[in-house]
PDB file of C-alpha atoms and ligand atoms in Angstrom:
ATOM      1  CA  UNK A  22      55.699-116.462-145.841  1.00 90.00           C
ATOM      2  CA  UNK A  23      52.314-118.169-146.211  1.00 96.00           C
ATOM      3  CA  UNK A  24      51.614-121.272-144.122  1.00 97.00           C
ATOM      4  CA  UNK A  25      50.488-123.108-147.253  1.00 98.00           C
ATOM      5  CA  UNK A  26      51.535-122.344-150.804  1.00 98.00           C
ATOM      6  CA  UNK A  27      50.096-124.265-153.734  1.00 98.00           C
ATOM      7  CA  UNK A  28      51.808-123.572-157.049  1.00 98.00           C
ATOM      8  CA  UNK A  29      50.521-124.727-160.409  1.00 98.00           C
ATOM      9  CA  UNK A  30      49.103-127.939-158.945  1.00 98.00           C
ATOM     10  CA  UNK A  31      47.891-130.566-161.362  1.00 98.00           C
ATOM     11  CA  UNK A  32      46.208-133.816-160.338  1.00 97.00           C
ATOM     12  CA  UNK A  33      44.849-136.561-162.586  1.00 97.00           C
ATOM     13  CA  UNK A  34      42.876-139.765-162.239  1.00 96.00           C
ATOM     14  CA  UNK A  35      44.461-141.820-165.009  1.00 93.00           C
ATOM     15  CA  UNK A  36      44.033-139.728-168.114  1.00 92.00           C
ATOM     16  CA  UNK A  37      41.430-137.420-166.623  1.00 94.00           C
ATOM     17  CA  UNK A  38      42.962-134.256-165.263  1.00 96.00           C
ATOM     18  CA  UNK A  39      40.742-133.120-162.389  1.00 97.00           C
ATOM     19  CA  UNK A  40      42.947-130.231-161.233  1.00 98.00           C
ATOM     20  CA  UNK A  41      44.591-128.348-164.075  1.00 97.00           C
ATOM     21  CA  UNK A  42      47.189-126.024-162.615  1.00 97.00           C
ATOM     22  CA  UNK A  43      45.874-124.096-159.631  1.00 98.00           C
ATOM     23  CA  UNK A  44      47.792-121.719-157.371  1.00 98.00           C
ATOM     24  CA  UNK A  45      46.757-120.188-154.066  1.00 98.00           C
ATOM     25  CA  UNK A  46      48.110-119.481-150.614  1.00 98.00           C
ATOM     26  CA  UNK A  47      46.798-119.652-147.062  1.00 98.00           C
ATOM     27  CA  UNK A  48      48.343-117.405-144.414  1.00 98.00           C
ATOM     28  CA  UNK A  49      48.426-118.433-140.767  1.00 97.00           C
ATOM     29  CA  UNK A  50      45.218-117.398-139.032  1.00 96.00           C
ATOM     30  CA  UNK A  51      43.233-117.044-142.253  1.00 96.00           C
ATOM     31  CA  UNK A  52      40.115-118.806-143.442  1.00 97.00           C
ATOM     32  CA  UNK A  53      40.393-119.501-147.165  1.00 98.00           C
ATOM     33  CA  UNK A  54      37.549-121.085-149.071  1.00 97.00           C
ATOM     34  CA  UNK A  55      37.325-123.001-152.336  1.00 97.00           C
ATOM     35  CA  UNK A  56      33.850-122.824-153.786  1.00 95.00           C
ATOM     36  CA  UNK A  57      32.409-124.136-157.039  1.00 91.00           C
ATOM     37  CA  UNK A  58      30.000-126.670-158.420  1.00 85.00           C
ATOM     38  CA  UNK A  59      30.157-130.461-158.271  1.00 86.00           C
ATOM     39  CA  UNK A  60      33.194-131.896-159.979  1.00 90.00           C
ATOM     40  CA  UNK A  61      35.178-128.644-160.031  1.00 94.00           C
ATOM     41  CA  UNK A  62      38.135-130.344-158.329  1.00 96.00           C
ATOM     42  CA  UNK A  63      37.782-129.065-154.761  1.00 96.00           C
ATOM     43  CA  UNK A  64      37.821-132.458-153.040  1.00 95.00           C
ATOM     44  CA  UNK A  65      40.650-133.616-155.289  1.00 97.00           C
ATOM     45  CA  UNK A  66      42.661-130.586-154.165  1.00 97.00           C
ATOM     46  CA  UNK A  67      42.121-131.355-150.459  1.00 97.00           C
ATOM     47  CA  UNK A  68      42.908-135.044-150.929  1.00 96.00           C
ATOM     48  CA  UNK A  69      46.155-134.108-152.644  1.00 97.00           C
ATOM     49  CA  UNK A  70      47.114-131.698-149.865  1.00 97.00           C
ATOM     50  CA  UNK A  71      46.495-134.561-147.395  1.00 95.00           C
ATOM     51  CA  UNK A  72      48.839-136.864-149.292  1.00 95.00           C
ATOM     52  CA  UNK A  73      46.033-139.216-150.344  1.00 93.00           C
ATOM     53  CA  UNK A  74      46.599-138.418-154.020  1.00 95.00           C
ATOM     54  CA  UNK A  75      49.903-137.690-155.725  1.00 95.00           C
ATOM     55  CA  UNK A  76      50.187-134.536-157.786  1.00 96.00           C
ATOM     56  CA  UNK A  77      50.980-134.860-161.468  1.00 96.00           C
ATOM     57  CA  UNK A  78      52.872-131.580-161.340  1.00 96.00           C
ATOM     58  CA  UNK A  79      53.260-128.475-159.263  1.00 97.00           C
ATOM     59  CA  UNK A  80      54.571-127.680-155.831  1.00 97.00           C
ATOM     60  CA  UNK A  81      52.955-127.744-152.384  1.00 97.00           C
ATOM     61  CA  UNK A  82      54.879-125.969-149.640  1.00 97.00           C
ATOM     62  CA  UNK A  83      53.643-126.203-146.062  1.00 97.00           C
ATOM     63  CA  UNK A  84      55.282-124.495-143.131  1.00 96.00           C
ATOM     64  CA  UNK A  85      58.450-123.956-145.160  1.00 95.00           C
ATOM     65  CA  UNK A  86      58.764-127.518-146.477  1.00 95.00           C
ATOM     66  CA  UNK A  87      57.840-129.031-149.846  1.00 96.00           C
ATOM     67  CA  UNK A  88      55.346-131.802-149.073  1.00 95.00           C
ATOM     68  CA  UNK A  89      54.534-133.077-152.578  1.00 92.00           C
ATOM     69  CA  UNK A  90      55.925-136.521-152.012  1.00 86.00           C
ATOM     70  CA  UNK A  91      55.472-137.242-148.353  1.00 90.00           C
ATOM     71  CA  UNK A  92      52.864-139.777-147.223  1.00 88.00           C
ATOM     72  CA  UNK A  93      49.526-139.026-145.620  1.00 89.00           C
ATOM     73  CA  UNK A  94      50.482-139.831-142.031  1.00 87.00           C
ATOM     74  CA  UNK A  95      53.613-137.669-142.269  1.00 92.00           C
ATOM     75  CA  UNK A  96      51.442-134.842-143.499  1.00 94.00           C
ATOM     76  CA  UNK A  97      49.268-135.197-140.400  1.00 91.00           C
ATOM     77  CA  UNK A  98      52.461-135.089-138.324  1.00 90.00           C
ATOM     78  CA  UNK A  99      53.487-131.895-140.162  1.00 94.00           C
ATOM     79  CA  UNK A 100      50.237-130.307-139.018  1.00 94.00           C
ATOM     80  CA  UNK A 101      47.560-130.700-141.688  1.00 96.00           C
ATOM     81  CA  UNK A 102      44.259-132.259-140.572  1.00 94.00           C
ATOM     82  CA  UNK A 103      41.477-133.188-142.961  1.00 92.00           C
ATOM     83  CA  UNK A 104      37.818-133.497-142.105  1.00 90.00           C
ATOM     84  CA  UNK A 105      36.677-135.334-145.235  1.00 88.00           C
ATOM     85  CA  UNK A 106      33.592-135.043-147.375  1.00 86.00           C
ATOM     86  CA  UNK A 107      30.926-137.358-145.968  1.00 80.00           C
ATOM     87  CA  UNK A 108      32.516-137.095-142.501  1.00 81.00           C
ATOM     88  CA  UNK A 109      33.872-140.681-142.455  1.00 89.00           C
ATOM     89  CA  UNK A 110      33.473-141.246-138.765  1.00 91.00           C
ATOM     90  CA  UNK A 111      33.669-144.821-137.459  1.00 93.00           C
ATOM     91  CA  UNK A 112      30.003-145.628-136.742  1.00 93.00           C
ATOM     92  CA  UNK A 113      30.540-148.688-134.521  1.00 95.00           C
ATOM     93  CA  UNK A 114      33.149-147.023-132.341  1.00 96.00           C
ATOM     94  CA  UNK A 115      32.077-144.712-129.554  1.00 96.00           C
ATOM     95  CA  UNK A 116      32.335-140.967-129.805  1.00 97.00           C
ATOM     96  CA  UNK A 117      35.224-141.017-127.335  1.00 96.00           C
ATOM     97  CA  UNK A 118      37.042-143.652-129.415  1.00 96.00           C
ATOM     98  CA  UNK A 119      36.557-141.640-132.593  1.00 96.00           C
ATOM     99  CA  UNK A 120      38.128-138.613-130.902  1.00 96.00           C
ATOM    100  CA  UNK A 121      41.006-140.743-129.610  1.00 94.00           C
ATOM    101  CA  UNK A 122      41.717-141.872-133.171  1.00 93.00           C
ATOM    102  CA  UNK A 123      42.264-138.279-134.224  1.00 91.00           C
ATOM    103  CA  UNK A 124      45.190-138.206-131.809  1.00 90.00           C
ATOM    104  CA  UNK A 125      46.787-141.371-133.176  1.00 86.00           C
ATOM    105  CA  UNK A 126      50.193-139.742-133.619  1.00 85.00           C
ATOM    106  CA  UNK A 127      50.304-138.166-130.185  1.00 86.00           C
ATOM    107  CA  UNK A 128      51.822-139.709-127.083  1.00 88.00           C
ATOM    108  CA  UNK A 129      50.957-137.032-124.516  1.00 92.00           C
ATOM    109  CA  UNK A 130      48.145-138.894-122.761  1.00 91.00           C
ATOM    110  CA  UNK A 131      47.287-136.014-120.453  1.00 92.00           C
ATOM    111  CA  UNK A 132      47.202-133.541-123.344  1.00 91.00           C
ATOM    112  CA  UNK A 133      45.001-135.873-125.381  1.00 94.00           C
ATOM    113  CA  UNK A 134      42.553-136.175-122.481  1.00 94.00           C
ATOM    114  CA  UNK A 135      42.520-132.395-122.075  1.00 94.00           C
ATOM    115  CA  UNK A 136      41.755-131.920-125.784  1.00 94.00           C
ATOM    116  CA  UNK A 137      38.973-134.525-125.655  1.00 95.00           C
ATOM    117  CA  UNK A 138      37.466-132.555-122.781  1.00 95.00           C
ATOM    118  CA  UNK A 139      37.681-129.351-124.829  1.00 92.00           C
ATOM    119  CA  UNK A 140      35.915-131.097-127.715  1.00 94.00           C
ATOM    120  CA  UNK A 141      33.118-131.932-125.236  1.00 96.00           C
ATOM    121  CA  UNK A 142      33.009-128.319-124.114  1.00 93.00           C
ATOM    122  CA  UNK A 143      32.821-127.106-127.685  1.00 90.00           C
ATOM    123  CA  UNK A 144      30.189-129.707-128.590  1.00 92.00           C
ATOM    124  CA  UNK A 145      28.264-130.672-125.427  1.00 93.00           C
ATOM    125  CA  UNK A 146      26.232-133.312-127.279  1.00 94.00           C
ATOM    126  CA  UNK A 147      29.453-135.264-127.914  1.00 95.00           C
ATOM    127  CA  UNK A 148      30.225-135.217-124.205  1.00 96.00           C
ATOM    128  CA  UNK A 149      26.736-136.324-123.234  1.00 96.00           C
ATOM    129  CA  UNK A 150      26.895-139.259-125.610  1.00 96.00           C
ATOM    130  CA  UNK A 151      30.608-140.058-125.362  1.00 96.00           C
ATOM    131  CA  UNK A 152      30.058-143.773-124.692  1.00 97.00           C
ATOM    132  CA  UNK A 153      27.532-144.288-127.487  1.00 96.00           C
ATOM    133  CA  UNK A 154      28.309-145.593-130.958  1.00 96.00           C
ATOM    134  CA  UNK A 155      29.051-142.658-133.251  1.00 96.00           C
ATOM    135  CA  UNK A 156      26.648-144.069-135.843  1.00 94.00           C
ATOM    136  CA  UNK A 157      23.741-143.078-133.585  1.00 95.00           C
ATOM    137  CA  UNK A 158      24.522-139.363-134.023  1.00 93.00           C
ATOM    138  CA  UNK A 159      22.569-137.201-136.473  1.00 90.00           C
ATOM    139  CA  UNK A 160      24.317-135.856-139.573  1.00 89.00           C
ATOM    140  CA  UNK A 161      25.087-132.531-137.940  1.00 89.00           C
ATOM    141  CA  UNK A 162      26.378-134.191-134.797  1.00 92.00           C
ATOM    142  CA  UNK A 163      28.566-136.473-136.907  1.00 93.00           C
ATOM    143  CA  UNK A 164      29.948-133.358-138.571  1.00 92.00           C
ATOM    144  CA  UNK A 165      30.815-131.994-135.126  1.00 92.00           C
ATOM    145  CA  UNK A 166      32.557-135.266-134.345  1.00 94.00           C
ATOM    146  CA  UNK A 167      34.493-135.161-137.634  1.00 93.00           C
ATOM    147  CA  UNK A 168      35.675-131.627-136.855  1.00 93.00           C
ATOM    148  CA  UNK A 169      36.477-132.536-133.247  1.00 94.00           C
ATOM    149  CA  UNK A 170      38.446-135.548-134.428  1.00 94.00           C
ATOM    150  CA  UNK A 171      40.444-133.481-136.939  1.00 92.00           C
ATOM    151  CA  UNK A 172      41.306-130.986-134.203  1.00 93.00           C
ATOM    152  CA  UNK A 173      42.686-133.792-132.020  1.00 93.00           C
ATOM    153  CA  UNK A 174      45.921-133.796-134.054  1.00 90.00           C
ATOM    154  CA  UNK A 175      46.455-130.143-132.984  1.00 90.00           C
ATOM    155  CA  UNK A 176      46.754-129.082-136.619  1.00 93.00           C
ATOM    156  CA  UNK A 177      48.369-125.927-137.926  1.00 96.00           C
ATOM    157  CA  UNK A 178      45.935-126.151-140.844  1.00 97.00           C
ATOM    158  CA  UNK A 179      42.429-127.576-140.618  1.00 96.00           C
ATOM    159  CA  UNK A 180      40.871-128.605-143.932  1.00 97.00           C
ATOM    160  CA  UNK A 181      37.101-129.009-143.961  1.00 96.00           C
ATOM    161  CA  UNK A 182      35.400-130.616-146.962  1.00 95.00           C
ATOM    162  CA  UNK A 183      31.769-129.554-147.252  1.00 93.00           C
ATOM    163  CA  UNK A 184      30.927-129.432-143.559  1.00 92.00           C
ATOM    164  CA  UNK A 185      27.418-128.142-144.306  1.00 90.00           C
ATOM    165  CA  UNK A 186      26.513-130.982-146.685  1.00 88.00           C
ATOM    166  CA  UNK A 187      23.120-132.509-146.004  1.00 86.00           C
ATOM    167  CA  UNK A 188      22.481-130.501-142.841  1.00 89.00           C
ATOM    168  CA  UNK A 189      19.347-128.716-141.735  1.00 89.00           C
ATOM    169  CA  UNK A 190      19.577-124.907-141.799  1.00 89.00           C
ATOM    170  CA  UNK A 191      19.853-124.780-137.997  1.00 90.00           C
ATOM    171  CA  UNK A 192      22.612-127.349-137.881  1.00 88.00           C
ATOM    172  CA  UNK A 193      24.382-125.629-140.750  1.00 90.00           C
ATOM    173  CA  UNK A 194      24.261-122.373-138.816  1.00 90.00           C
ATOM    174  CA  UNK A 195      25.799-124.111-135.801  1.00 89.00           C
ATOM    175  CA  UNK A 196      28.629-125.572-137.892  1.00 91.00           C
ATOM    176  CA  UNK A 197      29.351-122.170-139.464  1.00 92.00           C
ATOM    177  CA  UNK A 198      29.396-120.578-135.997  1.00 92.00           C
ATOM    178  CA  UNK A 199      31.889-123.202-134.902  1.00 91.00           C
ATOM    179  CA  UNK A 200      34.141-122.382-137.859  1.00 93.00           C
ATOM    180  CA  UNK A 201      33.847-118.687-136.960  1.00 93.00           C
ATOM    181  CA  UNK A 202      34.799-119.501-133.369  1.00 91.00           C
ATOM    182  CA  UNK A 203      37.790-121.603-134.445  1.00 92.00           C
ATOM    183  CA  UNK A 204      38.881-118.707-136.630  1.00 93.00           C
ATOM    184  CA  UNK A 205      38.634-116.263-133.734  1.00 93.00           C
ATOM    185  CA  UNK A 206      40.831-118.613-131.722  1.00 90.00           C
ATOM    186  CA  UNK A 207      43.474-118.365-134.469  1.00 91.00           C
ATOM    187  CA  UNK A 208      42.912-121.681-136.271  1.00 94.00           C
ATOM    188  CA  UNK A 209      43.941-121.598-139.927  1.00 97.00           C
ATOM    189  CA  UNK A 210      41.241-123.158-142.091  1.00 97.00           C
ATOM    190  CA  UNK A 211      40.912-124.245-145.705  1.00 98.00           C
ATOM    191  CA  UNK A 212      37.189-124.658-146.288  1.00 97.00           C
ATOM    192  CA  UNK A 213      35.608-126.371-149.277  1.00 96.00           C
ATOM    193  CA  UNK A 214      31.932-125.542-149.622  1.00 92.00           C
ATOM    194  CA  UNK A 215      29.092-125.679-152.088  1.00 86.00           C
ATOM    195  CA  UNK A 216      27.227-123.272-149.872  1.00 88.00           C
ATOM    196  CA  UNK A 217      28.998-120.222-151.274  1.00 91.00           C
ATOM    197  CA  UNK A 218      27.066-117.668-149.244  1.00 90.00           C
ATOM    198  CA  UNK A 219      27.976-119.223-145.903  1.00 91.00           C
ATOM    199  CA  UNK A 220      31.594-119.855-146.871  1.00 94.00           C
ATOM    200  CA  UNK A 221      32.264-116.410-148.345  1.00 95.00           C
ATOM    201  CA  UNK A 222      30.709-114.624-145.417  1.00 93.00           C
ATOM    202  CA  UNK A 223      33.343-115.967-143.062  1.00 93.00           C
ATOM    203  CA  UNK A 224      36.350-116.335-145.385  1.00 96.00           C
ATOM    204  CA  UNK A 225      39.244-113.899-145.647  1.00 97.00           C
ATOM    205  CA  UNK A 226      39.901-115.100-149.197  1.00 97.00           C
ATOM    206  CA  UNK A 227      37.997-117.234-151.641  1.00 97.00           C
ATOM    207  CA  UNK A 228      38.653-118.967-154.929  1.00 97.00           C
ATOM    208  CA  UNK A 229      35.990-120.033-157.359  1.00 96.00           C
ATOM    209  CA  UNK A 230      36.896-123.355-158.976  1.00 95.00           C
ATOM    210  CA  UNK A 231      35.506-124.339-162.346  1.00 94.00           C
ATOM    211  CA  UNK A 232      36.424-127.613-164.048  1.00 94.00           C
ATOM    212  CA  UNK A 233      39.852-127.936-162.509  1.00 96.00           C
ATOM    213  CA  UNK A 234      40.924-124.314-162.617  1.00 97.00           C
ATOM    214  CA  UNK A 235      40.549-121.235-160.444  1.00 97.00           C
ATOM    215  CA  UNK A 236      38.235-118.967-162.390  1.00 94.00           C
ATOM    216  CA  UNK A 237      38.116-116.093-159.935  1.00 95.00           C
ATOM    217  CA  UNK A 238      39.762-115.082-156.652  1.00 97.00           C
ATOM    218  CA  UNK A 239      39.174-112.323-154.154  1.00 97.00           C
ATOM    219  CA  UNK A 240      38.380-111.539-150.573  1.00 96.00           C
ATOM    220  CA  UNK A 241      35.232-113.175-149.225  1.00 96.00           C
ATOM    221  CA  UNK A 242      33.598-109.770-149.339  1.00 94.00           C
ATOM    222  CA  UNK A 243      34.610-109.080-152.963  1.00 95.00           C
ATOM    223  CA  UNK A 244      33.390-112.441-154.207  1.00 95.00           C
ATOM    224  CA  UNK A 245      30.109-112.119-152.352  1.00 92.00           C
ATOM    225  CA  UNK A 246      29.453-108.905-154.249  1.00 92.00           C
ATOM    226  CA  UNK A 247      30.783-110.095-157.606  1.00 90.00           C
ATOM    227  CA  UNK A 248      28.010-110.250-160.152  1.00 89.00           C
ATOM    228  CA  UNK A 249      29.080-113.494-161.828  1.00 87.00           C
ATOM    229  CA  UNK A 250      29.436-115.211-158.439  1.00 87.00           C
ATOM    230  CA  UNK A 251      26.044-113.959-157.361  1.00 87.00           C
ATOM    231  CA  UNK A 252      24.471-115.319-160.520  1.00 83.00           C
ATOM    232  CA  UNK A 253      26.237-118.671-160.577  1.00 80.00           C
ATOM    233  CA  UNK A 254      26.506-119.531-156.903  1.00 77.00           C
ATOM    234  CA  UNK A 255      24.216-117.374-154.857  1.00 72.00           C
ATOM    235  CA  UNK A 256      21.090-118.177-156.793  1.00 67.00           C
ATOM    236  CA  UNK A 257      20.418-114.692-158.189  1.00 64.00           C
ATOM    237  CA  UNK A 258      19.414-113.836-161.723  1.00 58.00           C
TER     238      UNK A 258
HETATM  239  P1  ATP B 321      32.172-132.469-155.279  1.00 90.39           P
HETATM  240  O1  ATP B 321      31.604-131.335-154.557  1.00 90.39           O
HETATM  241  O2  ATP B 321      31.166-133.240-156.060  1.00 90.39           O
HETATM  242  O3  ATP B 321      33.058-133.354-154.437  1.00 90.39           O
HETATM  243  P2  ATP B 321      34.566-131.359-156.305  1.00 90.39           P
HETATM  244  O4  ATP B 321      34.717-129.964-156.747  1.00 90.39           O
HETATM  245  O5  ATP B 321      35.106-131.681-154.958  1.00 90.39           O
HETATM  246  O6  ATP B 321      33.078-131.800-156.383  1.00 90.39           O
HETATM  247  P3  ATP B 321      36.139-133.529-157.260  1.00 90.39           P
HETATM  248  O7  ATP B 321      35.450-134.523-156.395  1.00 90.39           O
HETATM  249  O8  ATP B 321      37.502-133.109-156.878  1.00 90.39           O
HETATM  250  O9  ATP B 321      35.249-132.235-157.402  1.00 90.39           O
HETATM  251  O10 ATP B 321      36.143-134.084-158.742  1.00 90.39           O
HETATM  252  C1  ATP B 321      36.830-133.476-159.820  1.00 90.39           C
HETATM  253  C2  ATP B 321      36.741-134.336-161.067  1.00 90.39           C
HETATM  254  O11 ATP B 321      37.460-135.542-160.892  1.00 90.39           O
HETATM  255  C3  ATP B 321      35.316-134.752-161.439  1.00 90.39           C
HETATM  256  O12 ATP B 321      35.207-134.697-162.835  1.00 90.39           O
HETATM  257  C4  ATP B 321      35.226-136.162-160.941  1.00 90.39           C
HETATM  258  O13 ATP B 321      34.314-136.919-161.695  1.00 90.39           O
HETATM  259  C5  ATP B 321      36.626-136.665-161.124  1.00 90.39           C
HETATM  260  N1  ATP B 321      36.954-137.692-160.126  1.00 90.39           N
HETATM  261  C6  ATP B 321      36.852-137.578-158.785  1.00 90.39           C
HETATM  262  N2  ATP B 321      37.255-138.692-158.165  1.00 90.39           N
HETATM  263  C7  ATP B 321      37.625-139.559-159.129  1.00 90.39           C
HETATM  264  C8  ATP B 321      38.134-140.896-159.146  1.00 90.39           C
HETATM  265  N3  ATP B 321      38.372-141.560-158.015  1.00 90.39           N
HETATM  266  N4  ATP B 321      38.381-141.444-160.351  1.00 90.39           N
HETATM  267  C9  ATP B 321      38.156-140.780-161.496  1.00 90.39           C
HETATM  268  N5  ATP B 321      37.690-139.516-161.573  1.00 90.39           N
HETATM  269  C10 ATP B 321      37.417-138.915-160.405  1.00 90.39           C
END
C-alpha cells in the first residue's frame, strides 16, 4: 500500500479549477517530484494535501486513512510536513525559535532538543547563528531553516515546494544534496520543482503537470530522457 494515494483530485479557486483530476502515489522511502511550468497546479496540490485548501472532488489517502476533510493541524499530526513556497520563516524570531515552532504538536522536550541539535548538525550555519533573527539569513540559509523546521514534526512525508527557488547555483546544489541525504536516510519526499533537471535526477518517480493535469509520468530517469520533457523543461531544442 502506498504511503500517499491521490485519486482524481480536483481543486478550484471559486470557478477556476486549478487542479483538474490528478492521480498519483508516493511509496514510503520514495522521492516523487511534480514538475511543470508556473500555474500548472503544483502548489495548489501541495496546499490541498496539507489541508490548507479543500478538494472539490477526489480522494486523498495517507497512511491508510482518508484525509480529505481533516484540518491542517491534524494533517501535521498524521505525519505530513510542508515546507512552503517562499519558505515562510518567521523573520523576527530566532533560528532556534523557528525550529521550535516546527515541533508545536510535540511534548517530548528532550526529543525536541535532540532534533534541534540534529538540525544544527545537518546545517551548521543554523547552529552558529541560532540566537539571531531568522530574517538575517540568506535565501539559501532560510531554505535550510524551512526544511529543518518541517523536519521538526518528525514527518512520515516531507513536502517541499520549490526549495531551489531564487538560489545561487552553489546553494541550490547544497539543497539538492540535502534532499539526497534525507532520501538516503529513508525520508519520503514529495518535491515540487521548476528546476526539472535537478528534481528528476534525484526522484524515483516524476509527474509533469500542465494546466491542472498530469501530462506525463515516469521514473526520474525516463522523464529526464523523454524528448518532450527535454524540449519543454530542460531547455533543449
Ligand atoms: P507556481 O510555480 O507559479 O507556484 P504552480 O504549478 O504551483 O505554479 P499554482 O500556484 O498551484 O501553480 O496555480 C495553479 C492555478 O491556480 C494558476 O492558474 C493560478 O493563477 C491559480 N491560483 C493560484 N492561487 C490562487 C488563488 N489564491 N486564487 C485564485 N487562483 C489561484
